[in-house]
Structure formats: C-alpha cells, structure tokens
Amino acid sequence: MNSIIEFMLESAVVNSIPIFFAAGIIALIGGPLLKKAGIGTYFRGLIYSVIGVSAGVWSYTVFDIPGRGIELLEFATLTVGMLLYSLVIIMPIVAIKNRAKT
C-alpha cells in the first residue's frame, strides 16, 4: 500500500508543471466565460483540476513511459493521485481569488 501512495505522490509532484500550466491557461481563458455561464466556484476549480490532470497524464505517458502503453490500474492510480494533488492546491486558489473579487 505504501508503494502505491508513493507512486501517486511522486507522479503528481513530478508532473506538476503540466498540471498547473494547463489549469492556469484554462483558468485565464475560460474562467470569465465560466463565471458568465453561472458556474460556481468549486465546480470551476474542479474543471481546472480535471483539465490539469489530463495534461499531467499525457505528460506521464509521453515523457515518463515512452514506448509502452499505460495500463488501466496505472491510469486509475495516476488520475486519483494527480486529481487529489491538484484539488488540494487549485481549490484554495480559486476560493481565495473568488473571495477577494466579491
């Protein structure tokens, strides 16, 4: 069990740059559109996190394991680990930024 948690943490931290870069770009471009559409703060944070996780998984498959496919259990573990990691960092940023603007 410890090796799974270590794998989740390591892969999330190593792929932090693509996770937060993609989430930041989407927040800058799509944030105002999502606000106008009436989407709530926490749902916007979830959308940014999911897009960041997809970029992180893409980065993992392209750079960390080139030449082989990703297995289902590996994909599920990566997705859960990266989603938790990005939610812990992105949600407070979105909530504080929303609180500061209102």
C-alpha positions as protocol buffer text, in pm:
chain_id: "A"
residue {
  index: 1
  type: MET
  ca { x: 0 y: 0 z: 0 }
}
residue {
  index: 2
  type: ASN
  ca { x: 284 y: 240 z: 76 }
}
residue {
  index: 3
  type: SER
  ca { x: 433 y: 188 z: -269 }
}
residue {
  index: 4
  type: ILE
  ca { x: 103 y: 287 z: -433 }
}
residue {
  index: 5
  type: ILE
  ca { x: 81 y: 605 z: -227 }
}
residue {
  index: 6
  type: GLU
  ca { x: 446 y: 683 z: -303 }
}
residue {
  index: 7
  type: PHE
  ca { x: 381 y: 629 z: -675 }
}
residue {
  index: 8
  type: MET
  ca { x: 77 y: 857 z: -665 }
}
residue {
  index: 9
  type: LEU
  ca { x: 268 y: 1131 z: -485 }
}
residue {
  index: 10
  type: GLU
  ca { x: 582 y: 1104 z: -695 }
}
residue {
  index: 11
  type: SER
  ca { x: 400 y: 1108 z: -1028 }
}
residue {
  index: 12
  type: ALA
  ca { x: 183 y: 1401 z: -921 }
}
residue {
  index: 13
  type: VAL
  ca { x: 476 y: 1610 z: -800 }
}
residue {
  index: 14
  type: VAL
  ca { x: 696 y: 1527 z: -1099 }
}
residue {
  index: 15
  type: ASN
  ca { x: 419 y: 1628 z: -1340 }
}
residue {
  index: 16
  type: SER
  ca { x: 323 y: 1945 z: -1152 }
}
residue {
  index: 17
  type: ILE
  ca { x: 433 y: 2181 z: -1428 }
}
residue {
  index: 18
  type: PRO
  ca { x: 196 y: 2045 z: -1696 }
}
residue {
  index: 19
  type: ILE
  ca { x: -86 y: 2010 z: -1442 }
}
residue {
  index: 20
  type: PHE
  ca { x: -74 y: 2369 z: -1323 }
}
residue {
  index: 21
  type: PHE
  ca { x: 21 y: 2515 z: -1662 }
}
residue {
  index: 22
  type: ALA
  ca { x: -286 y: 2363 z: -1828 }
}
residue {
  index: 23
  type: ALA
  ca { x: -511 y: 2455 z: -1535 }
}
residue {
  index: 24
  type: GLY
  ca { x: -377 y: 2811 z: -1536 }
}
residue {
  index: 25
  type: ILE
  ca { x: -425 y: 2858 z: -1909 }
}
residue {
  index: 26
  type: ILE
  ca { x: -781 y: 2729 z: -1889 }
}
residue {
  index: 27
  type: ALA
  ca { x: -848 y: 2950 z: -1585 }
}
residue {
  index: 28
  type: LEU
  ca { x: -723 y: 3258 z: -1769 }
}
residue {
  index: 29
  type: ILE
  ca { x: -905 y: 3187 z: -2093 }
}
residue {
  index: 30
  type: GLY
  ca { x: -1215 y: 3004 z: -1978 }
}
residue {
  index: 31
  type: GLY
  ca { x: -1259 y: 3147 z: -1629 }
}
residue {
  index: 32
  type: PRO
  ca { x: -1453 y: 3458 z: -1732 }
}
residue {
  index: 33
  type: LEU
  ca { x: -1670 y: 3252 z: -1965 }
}
residue {
  index: 34
  type: LEU
  ca { x: -1747 y: 3000 z: -1692 }
}
residue {
  index: 35
  type: LYS
  ca { x: -1833 y: 3282 z: -1450 }
}
residue {
  index: 36
  type: LYS
  ca { x: -2070 y: 3439 z: -1703 }
}
residue {
  index: 37
  type: ALA
  ca { x: -2232 y: 3100 z: -1752 }
}
residue {
  index: 38
  type: GLY
  ca { x: -2306 y: 3096 z: -1378 }
}
residue {
  index: 39
  type: ILE
  ca { x: -2085 y: 2804 z: -1286 }
}
residue {
  index: 40
  type: GLY
  ca { x: -1995 y: 2801 z: -916 }
}
residue {
  index: 41
  type: THR
  ca { x: -1654 y: 2850 z: -765 }
}
residue {
  index: 42
  type: TYR
  ca { x: -1587 y: 2493 z: -661 }
}
residue {
  index: 43
  type: PHE
  ca { x: -1714 y: 2347 z: -986 }
}
residue {
  index: 44
  type: ARG
  ca { x: -1479 y: 2579 z: -1177 }
}
residue {
  index: 45
  type: GLY
  ca { x: -1194 y: 2458 z: -957 }
}
residue {
  index: 46
  type: LEU
  ca { x: -1291 y: 2100 z: -1037 }
}
residue {
  index: 47
  type: ILE
  ca { x: -1294 y: 2176 z: -1410 }
}
residue {
  index: 48
  type: TYR
  ca { x: -947 y: 2334 z: -1390 }
}
residue {
  index: 49
  type: SER
  ca { x: -821 y: 2034 z: -1192 }
}
residue {
  index: 50
  type: VAL
  ca { x: -961 y: 1779 z: -1437 }
}
residue {
  index: 51
  type: ILE
  ca { x: -801 y: 1959 z: -1731 }
}
residue {
  index: 52
  type: GLY
  ca { x: -473 y: 1979 z: -1539 }
}
residue {
  index: 53
  type: VAL
  ca { x: -489 y: 1608 z: -1459 }
}
residue {
  index: 54
  type: SER
  ca { x: -543 y: 1523 z: -1824 }
}
residue {
  index: 55
  type: ALA
  ca { x: -233 y: 1725 z: -1911 }
}
residue {
  index: 56
  type: GLY
  ca { x: -40 y: 1553 z: -1632 }
}
residue {
  index: 57
  type: VAL
  ca { x: -141 y: 1205 z: -1750 }
}
residue {
  index: 58
  type: TRP
  ca { x: -49 y: 1300 z: -2107 }
}
residue {
  index: 59
  type: SER
  ca { x: 290 y: 1422 z: -1986 }
}
residue {
  index: 60
  type: TYR
  ca { x: 342 y: 1100 z: -1793 }
}
residue {
  index: 61
  type: THR
  ca { x: 262 y: 880 z: -2092 }
}
residue {
  index: 62
  type: VAL
  ca { x: 477 y: 1080 z: -2333 }
}
residue {
  index: 63
  type: PHE
  ca { x: 785 y: 1153 z: -2122 }
}
residue {
  index: 64
  type: ASP
  ca { x: 797 y: 903 z: -1834 }
}
residue {
  index: 65
  type: ILE
  ca { x: 697 y: 583 z: -2014 }
}
residue {
  index: 66
  type: PRO
  ca { x: 770 y: 629 z: -2386 }
}
residue {
  index: 67
  type: GLY
  ca { x: 736 y: 321 z: -2599 }
}
residue {
  index: 68
  type: ARG
  ca { x: 472 y: 141 z: -2395 }
}
residue {
  index: 69
  type: GLY
  ca { x: 105 y: 186 z: -2326 }
}
residue {
  index: 70
  type: ILE
  ca { x: -42 y: 282 z: -1993 }
}
residue {
  index: 71
  type: GLU
  ca { x: -227 y: 9 z: -1804 }
}
residue {
  index: 72
  type: LEU
  ca { x: -573 y: 60 z: -1654 }
}
residue {
  index: 73
  type: LEU
  ca { x: -465 y: 30 z: -1290 }
}
residue {
  index: 74
  type: GLU
  ca { x: -170 y: 262 z: -1354 }
}
residue {
  index: 75
  type: PHE
  ca { x: -403 y: 511 z: -1523 }
}
residue {
  index: 76
  type: ALA
  ca { x: -652 y: 498 z: -1236 }
}
residue {
  index: 77
  type: THR
  ca { x: -379 y: 541 z: -976 }
}
residue {
  index: 78
  type: LEU
  ca { x: -227 y: 833 z: -1164 }
}
residue {
  index: 79
  type: THR
  ca { x: -562 y: 1001 z: -1212 }
}
residue {
  index: 80
  type: VAL
  ca { x: -663 y: 974 z: -847 }
}
residue {
  index: 81
  type: GLY
  ca { x: -324 y: 1090 z: -722 }
}
residue {
  index: 82
  type: MET
  ca { x: -298 y: 1384 z: -959 }
}
residue {
  index: 83
  type: LEU
  ca { x: -660 y: 1486 z: -900 }
}
residue {
  index: 84
  type: LEU
  ca { x: -618 y: 1492 z: -523 }
}
residue {
  index: 85
  type: TYR
  ca { x: -288 y: 1680 z: -556 }
}
residue {
  index: 86
  type: SER
  ca { x: -430 y: 1940 z: -793 }
}
residue {
  index: 87
  type: LEU
  ca { x: -751 y: 1983 z: -591 }
}
residue {
  index: 88
  type: VAL
  ca { x: -551 y: 2049 z: -275 }
}
residue {
  index: 89
  type: ILE
  ca { x: -363 y: 2329 z: -449 }
}
residue {
  index: 90
  type: ILE
  ca { x: -612 y: 2467 z: -703 }
}
residue {
  index: 91
  type: MET
  ca { x: -928 y: 2479 z: -488 }
}
residue {
  index: 92
  type: PRO
  ca { x: -787 y: 2719 z: -225 }
}
residue {
  index: 93
  type: ILE
  ca { x: -650 y: 2945 z: -500 }
}
residue {
  index: 94
  type: VAL
  ca { x: -987 y: 2959 z: -676 }
}
residue {
  index: 95
  type: ALA
  ca { x: -1176 y: 3012 z: -349 }
}
residue {
  index: 96
  type: ILE
  ca { x: -943 y: 3289 z: -227 }
}
residue {
  index: 97
  type: LYS
  ca { x: -945 y: 3462 z: -564 }
}
residue {
  index: 98
  type: ASN
  ca { x: -1324 y: 3445 z: -577 }
}
residue {
  index: 99
  type: ARG
  ca { x: -1350 y: 3577 z: -219 }
}
residue {
  index: 100
  type: ALA
  ca { x: -1115 y: 3866 z: -298 }
}
residue {
  index: 101
  type: LYS
  ca { x: -1317 y: 3974 z: -600 }
}
residue {
  index: 102
  type: THR
  ca { x: -1653 y: 3980 z: -423 }
}
